[in-house]
Short mmCIF file of C-alpha atoms and ligand atoms in Angstrom, two decimals:
data_model
loop_
_atom_site.label_atom_id
_atom_site.label_comp_id
_atom_site.label_asym_id
_atom_site.label_seq_id
_atom_site.Cartn_x
_atom_site.Cartn_y
_atom_site.Cartn_z
CA MET A 1 25.49 75.59 130.79
CA SER A 2 28.02 78.64 130.69
CA GLU A 3 30.72 77.98 127.98
CA LYS A 4 32.71 80.81 129.78
CA ASN A 5 35.61 78.67 130.73
CA GLN A 6 35.67 76.75 127.47
CA ARG A 7 35.91 79.64 125.29
CA VAL A 8 39.13 80.42 124.01
CA TRP A 9 39.83 84.16 123.02
CA LYS A 10 42.43 84.28 120.35
CA PRO A 11 44.83 87.58 120.61
CA LEU A 12 44.64 89.60 117.65
CA LYS A 13 47.52 92.12 118.43
CA ALA A 14 49.33 93.23 120.85
CA TYR A 15 49.16 96.58 122.51
CA GLU A 16 49.90 98.72 125.66
CA ASP A 17 46.97 99.75 127.01
CA ILE A 18 44.34 97.76 125.32
CA LEU A 19 43.60 93.98 124.98
CA PHE A 20 42.34 92.75 121.29
CA ASP A 21 41.02 89.42 120.85
CA TYR A 22 38.85 87.11 118.79
CA TYR A 23 36.24 84.25 119.41
CA ASN A 24 33.86 82.99 116.64
CA GLY A 25 33.43 86.09 114.51
CA ILE A 26 33.56 88.31 117.57
CA ALA A 27 36.43 91.00 118.08
CA ARG A 28 36.83 92.10 121.64
CA ILE A 29 38.64 95.21 122.52
CA THR A 30 39.10 95.42 126.29
CA ILE A 31 40.68 98.70 128.01
CA ASN A 32 43.35 97.40 130.23
CA ARG A 33 44.12 99.76 132.88
CA GLU A 34 42.48 98.51 135.67
CA ARG A 35 44.79 100.25 137.87
CA TYR A 36 42.78 103.60 136.85
CA ARG A 37 39.43 102.17 136.50
CA ASN A 38 40.17 102.02 132.73
CA ALA A 39 40.77 105.80 132.28
CA PHE A 40 41.96 106.41 128.76
CA THR A 41 45.00 108.13 127.50
CA PRO A 42 45.97 109.29 124.21
CA THR A 43 47.84 106.10 123.71
CA THR A 44 44.89 104.20 124.60
CA THR A 45 42.78 106.11 122.17
CA ALA A 46 45.05 105.73 119.58
CA GLU A 47 45.35 102.03 120.28
CA MET A 48 41.17 101.65 120.13
CA SER A 49 41.02 103.62 116.94
CA ASP A 50 43.83 100.94 115.37
CA ALA A 51 41.73 98.03 116.75
CA LEU A 52 38.53 99.52 115.39
CA ARG A 53 39.97 99.95 111.86
CA ILE A 54 41.34 96.14 111.97
CA CYS A 55 37.94 95.26 112.83
CA ARG A 56 36.21 97.20 109.89
CA GLU A 57 38.54 95.85 107.44
CA ASP A 58 38.85 92.18 108.79
CA GLN A 59 36.18 89.78 107.17
CA SER A 60 36.07 87.50 109.64
CA ILE A 61 34.83 90.04 112.36
CA ASN A 62 31.00 90.21 112.16
CA VAL A 63 30.48 91.81 115.78
CA VAL A 64 32.70 94.00 117.87
CA VAL A 65 32.59 94.02 121.89
CA LEU A 66 34.00 96.97 123.73
CA THR A 67 34.59 96.46 127.53
CA GLY A 68 37.03 96.78 130.49
CA ALA A 69 39.47 94.79 132.02
CA GLY A 70 38.41 93.58 135.60
CA ASP A 71 35.44 93.46 137.74
CA LYS A 72 35.19 97.48 138.77
CA ALA A 73 35.02 99.68 135.67
CA PHE A 74 34.11 99.86 132.07
CA CYS A 75 35.87 103.10 131.61
CA SER A 76 36.13 106.15 133.97
CA GLY A 77 36.85 108.45 130.95
CA GLY A 78 39.84 110.52 130.24
CA ASP A 79 42.95 109.82 132.58
CA GLN A 80 42.75 113.02 134.63
CA ASN A 81 46.50 112.64 135.08
CA VAL A 82 47.46 113.57 131.47
CA LYS A 83 44.88 116.19 131.34
CA GLY A 84 46.67 119.75 130.18
CA ARG A 85 45.61 122.81 128.67
CA GLY A 86 43.97 121.60 125.02
CA GLY A 87 43.19 118.01 126.16
CA TYR A 88 45.08 115.02 127.07
CA ILE A 89 48.71 114.98 126.50
CA GLY A 90 50.13 111.97 125.12
CA LYS A 91 53.74 110.70 124.77
CA ASP A 92 54.52 113.36 122.11
CA GLY A 93 53.73 116.09 124.51
CA VAL A 94 50.70 117.17 122.11
CA PRO A 95 47.24 117.70 123.53
CA ARG A 96 44.70 115.86 121.81
CA LEU A 97 40.65 115.12 122.10
CA SER A 98 41.13 111.63 120.40
CA VAL A 99 38.59 109.94 122.03
CA LEU A 100 36.16 111.82 119.45
CA ASP A 101 37.82 109.57 116.74
CA VAL A 102 37.04 106.55 118.62
CA GLN A 103 33.16 107.67 119.08
CA LYS A 104 32.96 108.27 115.05
CA GLN A 105 34.50 104.96 114.62
CA ILE A 106 32.32 102.98 116.58
CA ARG A 107 29.11 105.02 115.20
CA SER A 108 30.32 104.61 111.67
CA ILE A 109 31.53 100.95 111.38
CA PRO A 110 29.11 98.83 109.66
CA LYS A 111 29.05 96.09 112.13
CA PRO A 112 27.23 96.06 115.41
CA VAL A 113 29.35 97.30 118.28
CA ILE A 114 28.32 95.87 121.70
CA ALA A 115 29.35 97.89 124.91
CA ALA A 116 29.67 95.15 127.62
CA VAL A 117 29.53 97.45 130.83
CA ASN A 118 31.25 95.64 133.51
CA GLY A 119 31.55 97.98 135.93
CA TYR A 120 31.80 101.89 136.24
CA ALA A 121 30.89 103.57 133.13
CA ILE A 122 31.93 107.29 133.96
CA GLY A 123 32.65 110.72 131.99
CA GLY A 124 34.05 109.95 128.54
CA GLY A 125 33.77 106.09 129.43
CA HIS A 126 29.87 106.87 130.05
CA VAL A 127 29.93 108.34 126.35
CA LEU A 128 31.75 105.23 124.77
CA HIS A 129 28.79 103.05 125.98
CA VAL A 130 26.35 105.53 124.83
CA VAL A 131 27.86 105.54 121.24
CA CYS A 132 28.06 101.93 120.82
CA ASP A 133 24.67 100.30 119.14
CA LEU A 134 23.88 97.79 122.30
CA SER A 135 24.82 98.20 125.92
CA ILE A 136 24.55 94.97 128.18
CA ALA A 137 25.42 95.65 131.81
CA SER A 138 26.55 93.81 134.80
CA GLU A 139 24.65 94.07 138.04
CA ASN A 140 26.98 96.08 139.48
CA ALA A 141 27.54 98.77 136.57
CA ILE A 142 27.33 102.49 137.67
CA PHE A 143 26.77 105.15 134.99
CA GLY A 144 27.13 108.77 135.18
CA GLN A 145 28.90 112.12 133.90
CA THR A 146 31.06 114.26 135.77
CA GLY A 147 32.31 116.84 133.58
CA PRO A 148 30.72 119.79 134.95
CA ARG A 149 32.37 118.74 138.00
CA VAL A 150 35.98 118.11 136.92
CA GLY A 151 36.42 120.55 134.23
CA SER A 152 35.02 119.15 130.89
CA PHE A 153 32.11 118.21 128.95
CA ASP A 154 31.23 116.35 126.02
CA ALA A 155 28.54 118.42 124.02
CA GLY A 156 28.71 116.30 120.78
CA PHE A 157 27.34 112.66 120.92
CA GLY A 158 27.83 112.77 124.54
CA SER A 159 24.92 114.92 124.90
CA SER A 160 22.85 115.16 121.57
CA TYR A 161 22.89 111.22 121.13
CA LEU A 162 22.26 110.61 124.95
CA ALA A 163 19.05 112.91 124.55
CA ARG A 164 18.02 110.93 121.62
CA VAL A 165 18.52 107.59 123.92
CA VAL A 166 17.08 108.67 127.16
CA GLY A 167 14.85 111.95 126.47
CA GLN A 168 16.25 115.43 126.51
CA LYS A 169 14.77 116.05 130.30
CA LYS A 170 16.96 112.63 131.55
CA ALA A 171 20.08 113.68 129.44
CA ARG A 172 19.84 117.32 130.96
CA GLU A 173 19.44 115.41 134.55
CA ILE A 174 22.66 113.40 133.91
CA TRP A 175 24.66 116.24 132.72
CA PHE A 176 23.22 119.38 135.20
CA LEU A 177 23.48 117.09 138.46
CA CYS A 178 26.30 114.54 137.76
CA ARG A 179 24.39 111.66 139.59
CA GLN A 180 25.63 108.02 139.26
CA TYR A 181 22.80 105.50 138.31
CA SER A 182 22.74 101.90 138.84
CA ALA A 183 22.30 99.11 136.15
CA GLN A 184 18.59 98.94 137.00
CA GLU A 185 18.16 102.74 136.90
CA ALA A 186 20.07 102.67 133.53
CA LEU A 187 17.92 99.77 132.18
CA ASP A 188 14.64 101.56 133.10
CA MET A 189 15.30 104.80 131.39
CA GLY A 190 16.42 102.73 128.33
CA LEU A 191 20.29 103.42 128.72
CA VAL A 192 21.22 99.98 128.39
CA ASN A 193 19.41 96.86 126.84
CA LYS A 194 20.00 94.35 129.37
CA VAL A 195 21.11 93.78 133.23
CA VAL A 196 22.96 90.41 134.03
CA PRO A 197 25.12 89.10 136.91
CA LEU A 198 29.03 90.22 136.33
CA ASP A 199 29.52 86.35 136.01
CA GLN A 200 27.15 86.08 133.24
CA LEU A 201 28.16 89.29 131.05
CA GLU A 202 30.30 87.42 128.89
CA ASP A 203 28.01 84.71 128.17
CA GLU A 204 25.25 87.13 127.27
CA TYR A 205 27.41 89.27 125.09
CA VAL A 206 28.43 86.19 123.00
CA GLN A 207 25.07 84.97 122.72
CA TRP A 208 23.72 88.46 121.34
CA ALA A 209 26.74 88.41 118.97
CA GLU A 210 25.83 85.15 117.91
CA GLU A 211 22.16 85.83 117.51
CA MET A 212 23.12 88.97 115.05
CA MET A 213 25.46 86.72 112.95
CA LEU A 214 22.52 84.34 112.28
CA LEU A 215 21.01 87.58 110.71
CA SER A 216 21.90 89.16 107.35
CA PRO A 217 25.28 91.22 107.67
CA LEU A 218 24.11 93.90 104.89
CA ALA A 219 20.83 94.11 106.21
CA LEU A 220 22.30 94.98 110.15
CA ARG A 221 24.76 97.37 108.09
CA MET A 222 21.77 99.07 106.23
CA ILE A 223 19.72 99.48 109.34
CA LYS A 224 22.79 100.89 111.25
CA ALA A 225 23.44 103.18 108.70
CA GLY A 226 19.86 104.54 108.28
CA LEU A 227 19.51 104.73 112.24
CA ASN A 228 22.51 106.88 112.08
CA ALA A 229 21.58 108.82 109.11
CA GLU A 230 18.45 110.51 110.90
CA LEU A 231 20.87 111.88 113.60
CA ASP A 232 24.07 112.38 111.86
CA GLY A 233 23.17 115.12 109.25
CA GLN A 234 25.23 114.94 105.76
CA ALA A 235 27.73 112.53 107.67
CA GLY A 236 25.04 110.50 108.03
CA ILE A 237 23.65 110.61 104.63
CA GLN A 238 26.81 110.10 103.21
CA GLU A 239 27.43 106.81 105.20
CA LEU A 240 24.10 105.43 104.04
CA ALA A 241 24.69 106.96 100.55
CA GLY A 242 27.96 104.91 100.37
CA ASP A 243 26.31 101.70 101.29
CA ALA A 244 23.56 102.74 98.68
CA THR A 245 26.63 103.00 96.08
CA LEU A 246 28.02 99.75 97.30
CA LEU A 247 24.65 97.89 96.50
CA TYR A 248 24.23 99.69 93.11
CA TYR A 249 28.04 98.91 91.97
CA LEU A 250 26.89 95.03 92.63
CA THR A 251 24.22 95.37 90.07
CA ASP A 252 24.58 94.69 86.41
CA GLU A 253 23.23 97.84 85.52
CA ALA A 254 26.47 99.63 87.17
CA GLN A 255 28.63 97.21 85.35
CA GLU A 256 27.21 98.12 82.20
CA GLY A 257 27.65 101.96 82.44
CA LYS A 258 31.47 101.01 83.07
CA ASN A 259 31.51 98.44 80.43
CA ALA A 260 30.16 100.43 77.73
CA PHE A 261 32.92 103.39 78.74
CA LEU A 262 35.79 101.02 78.43
CA GLU A 263 34.36 99.50 75.02
CA LYS A 264 33.49 102.77 73.77
CA ARG A 265 29.98 102.18 72.94
CA LYS A 266 26.93 103.73 74.13
CA PRO A 267 25.68 102.14 77.27
CA ASN A 268 22.23 99.90 76.93
CA PHE A 269 20.58 100.72 80.24
CA GLU A 270 16.88 99.92 78.76
CA GLN A 271 17.62 96.17 79.44
CA TYR A 272 17.37 96.45 83.02
CA PRO A 273 14.41 96.29 85.12
CA LYS A 274 12.90 99.62 86.73
CA PHE A 275 11.12 98.42 89.71
CA PRO A 276 7.98 100.56 90.56
C1 S0N B 1 35.19 105.78 138.57
C2 S0N B 1 35.14 106.02 139.81
C3 S0N B 1 33.61 106.78 140.19
C4 S0N B 1 35.58 105.01 140.92
O1 S0N B 1 35.65 105.10 141.99
P1 S0N B 1 36.32 104.22 143.22
O2 S0N B 1 35.78 102.68 142.79
O3 S0N B 1 36.17 104.76 144.20
O4 S0N B 1 37.73 104.01 142.56
P2 S0N B 1 38.86 105.44 142.81
O5 S0N B 1 39.59 105.11 144.27
O6 S0N B 1 38.30 106.55 142.64
O7 S0N B 1 39.76 105.22 141.61
C5 S0N B 1 40.88 104.05 141.69
C6 S0N B 1 41.88 104.38 141.08
O8 S0N B 1 41.93 104.96 139.86
C7 S0N B 1 42.06 106.43 139.65
N1 S0N B 1 41.35 106.69 138.59
C8 S0N B 1 40.14 106.77 138.62
N2 S0N B 1 39.57 107.24 137.56
C9 S0N B 1 40.21 108.17 136.77
C10 S0N B 1 40.56 109.00 135.69
N3 S0N B 1 39.48 109.40 135.24
N4 S0N B 1 41.64 109.28 135.72
C11 S0N B 1 43.00 109.00 136.49
N5 S0N B 1 43.08 108.24 137.43
C12 S0N B 1 41.61 107.73 137.58
C13 S0N B 1 41.77 107.01 141.01
O9 S0N B 1 42.71 108.24 141.09
C14 S0N B 1 42.62 105.86 141.93
O10 S0N B 1 43.73 105.99 141.82
P3 S0N B 1 44.53 105.82 143.35
O11 S0N B 1 44.33 104.69 143.79
O12 S0N B 1 46.22 106.40 143.00
O13 S0N B 1 44.06 106.95 144.00
C15 S0N B 1 36.04 107.23 140.55
O14 S0N B 1 37.40 107.15 140.31
C16 S0N B 1 36.00 108.54 139.62
O15 S0N B 1 35.06 109.24 139.98
N6 S0N B 1 36.71 108.60 138.54
C17 S0N B 1 37.04 109.94 137.68
C18 S0N B 1 35.68 110.06 136.78
C19 S0N B 1 36.06 111.37 135.99
O16 S0N B 1 35.76 112.08 136.32
N7 S0N B 1 36.55 111.40 134.77
C20 S0N B 1 36.80 112.28 133.91
C21 S0N B 1 35.44 112.72 132.93
N8 S0N B 1 36.18 113.54 131.96
C22 S0N B 1 36.33 112.85 130.66
O17 S0N B 1 36.19 111.48 130.87
C23 S0N B 1 36.73 113.86 129.86
C24 S0N B 1 35.60 113.96 128.76
C25 S0N B 1 36.21 113.58 127.19
O18 S0N B 1 37.01 112.30 127.23
C26 S0N B 1 35.77 114.48 126.21
C27 S0N B 1 35.04 114.79 125.92
C28 S0N B 1 34.58 115.66 124.64
C29 S0N B 1 35.25 115.74 123.77
C30 S0N B 1 36.88 115.21 124.17
C31 S0N B 1 37.08 114.47 124.98
C32 S0N B 1 38.27 113.99 125.30
O19 S0N B 1 38.67 114.14 126.52
O20 S0N B 1 39.03 113.62 124.59
#
């Protein structure tokens, strides 16, 4: 039986353009601009960055869900009303491409991020679901890039990582023709992990999150870092190496180095096992 109606999501922080709430180890970021099919402005992306920073720091958050308000759109990309020369213009009058920071955060946060695609995932909104670790779509979800039609493009994760997900030919088709694809077509090309009826979307992503929360968080963290590292060059290696350093710092061997320095003696590393 669906628990949807019994689930109480606790607000974590109030924002202008997003909702940010929590249930049982899951933090949910909802782009809340239904009127504009959840298009993002610099305010939206700044708030998403802040929420993702909290998700990274907060020990009680194990899984992050990204979704859109209402039943029509996940996200329709950059808000064309504020697109100017040089980027999307915020309240300070400065043009920015700050969704790129959000993409990087989603990719590097050491916790699984699920895109709950509840309608249109278009343009920069499509890229946002692509960079999430997992995508669960409702049956009414529609996917596509529009950049070459509306005067923009994402030649970063939005192209190269998309090609890793669906293959080079399909990625070129998506960008060169700017077509829209149904949820079933997205599933068939490996662009999403699962498709469910819209009224079951919340149940489904909560179940996936709860399933992952039964597993070792550190193991999931290392797997995410490893999957990223293969593709992300030195930035990816830096993250994986950072995780290796974290693990090393947990060992007696690393403690011995620090203690010896502080105690002004030679370190004795011989006492520790050297696994083959
Ligand atoms: C999503 C679509 C297909 C939905 O169609 P539907 O259901 O027929 O609704 P509409 O009547 O079209 O829309 C309802 C109202 O919402 C407004 N609206 C929709 N999308 C946007 C938007 N992106 N910006 C502003 N307003 C939007 C409509 O105008 C309408 O308003 P009213 O009622 O007043 O008429 C359909 O809406 C659609 O095709 N939307 C546009 C999709 C699109 O082209 N998005 C932009 C794509 N480009 C990007 O996202 C930029 C990429 C990018 O972000 C980036 C890339 C690389 C590096 C940096 C960046 C960066 O920008 O930071």
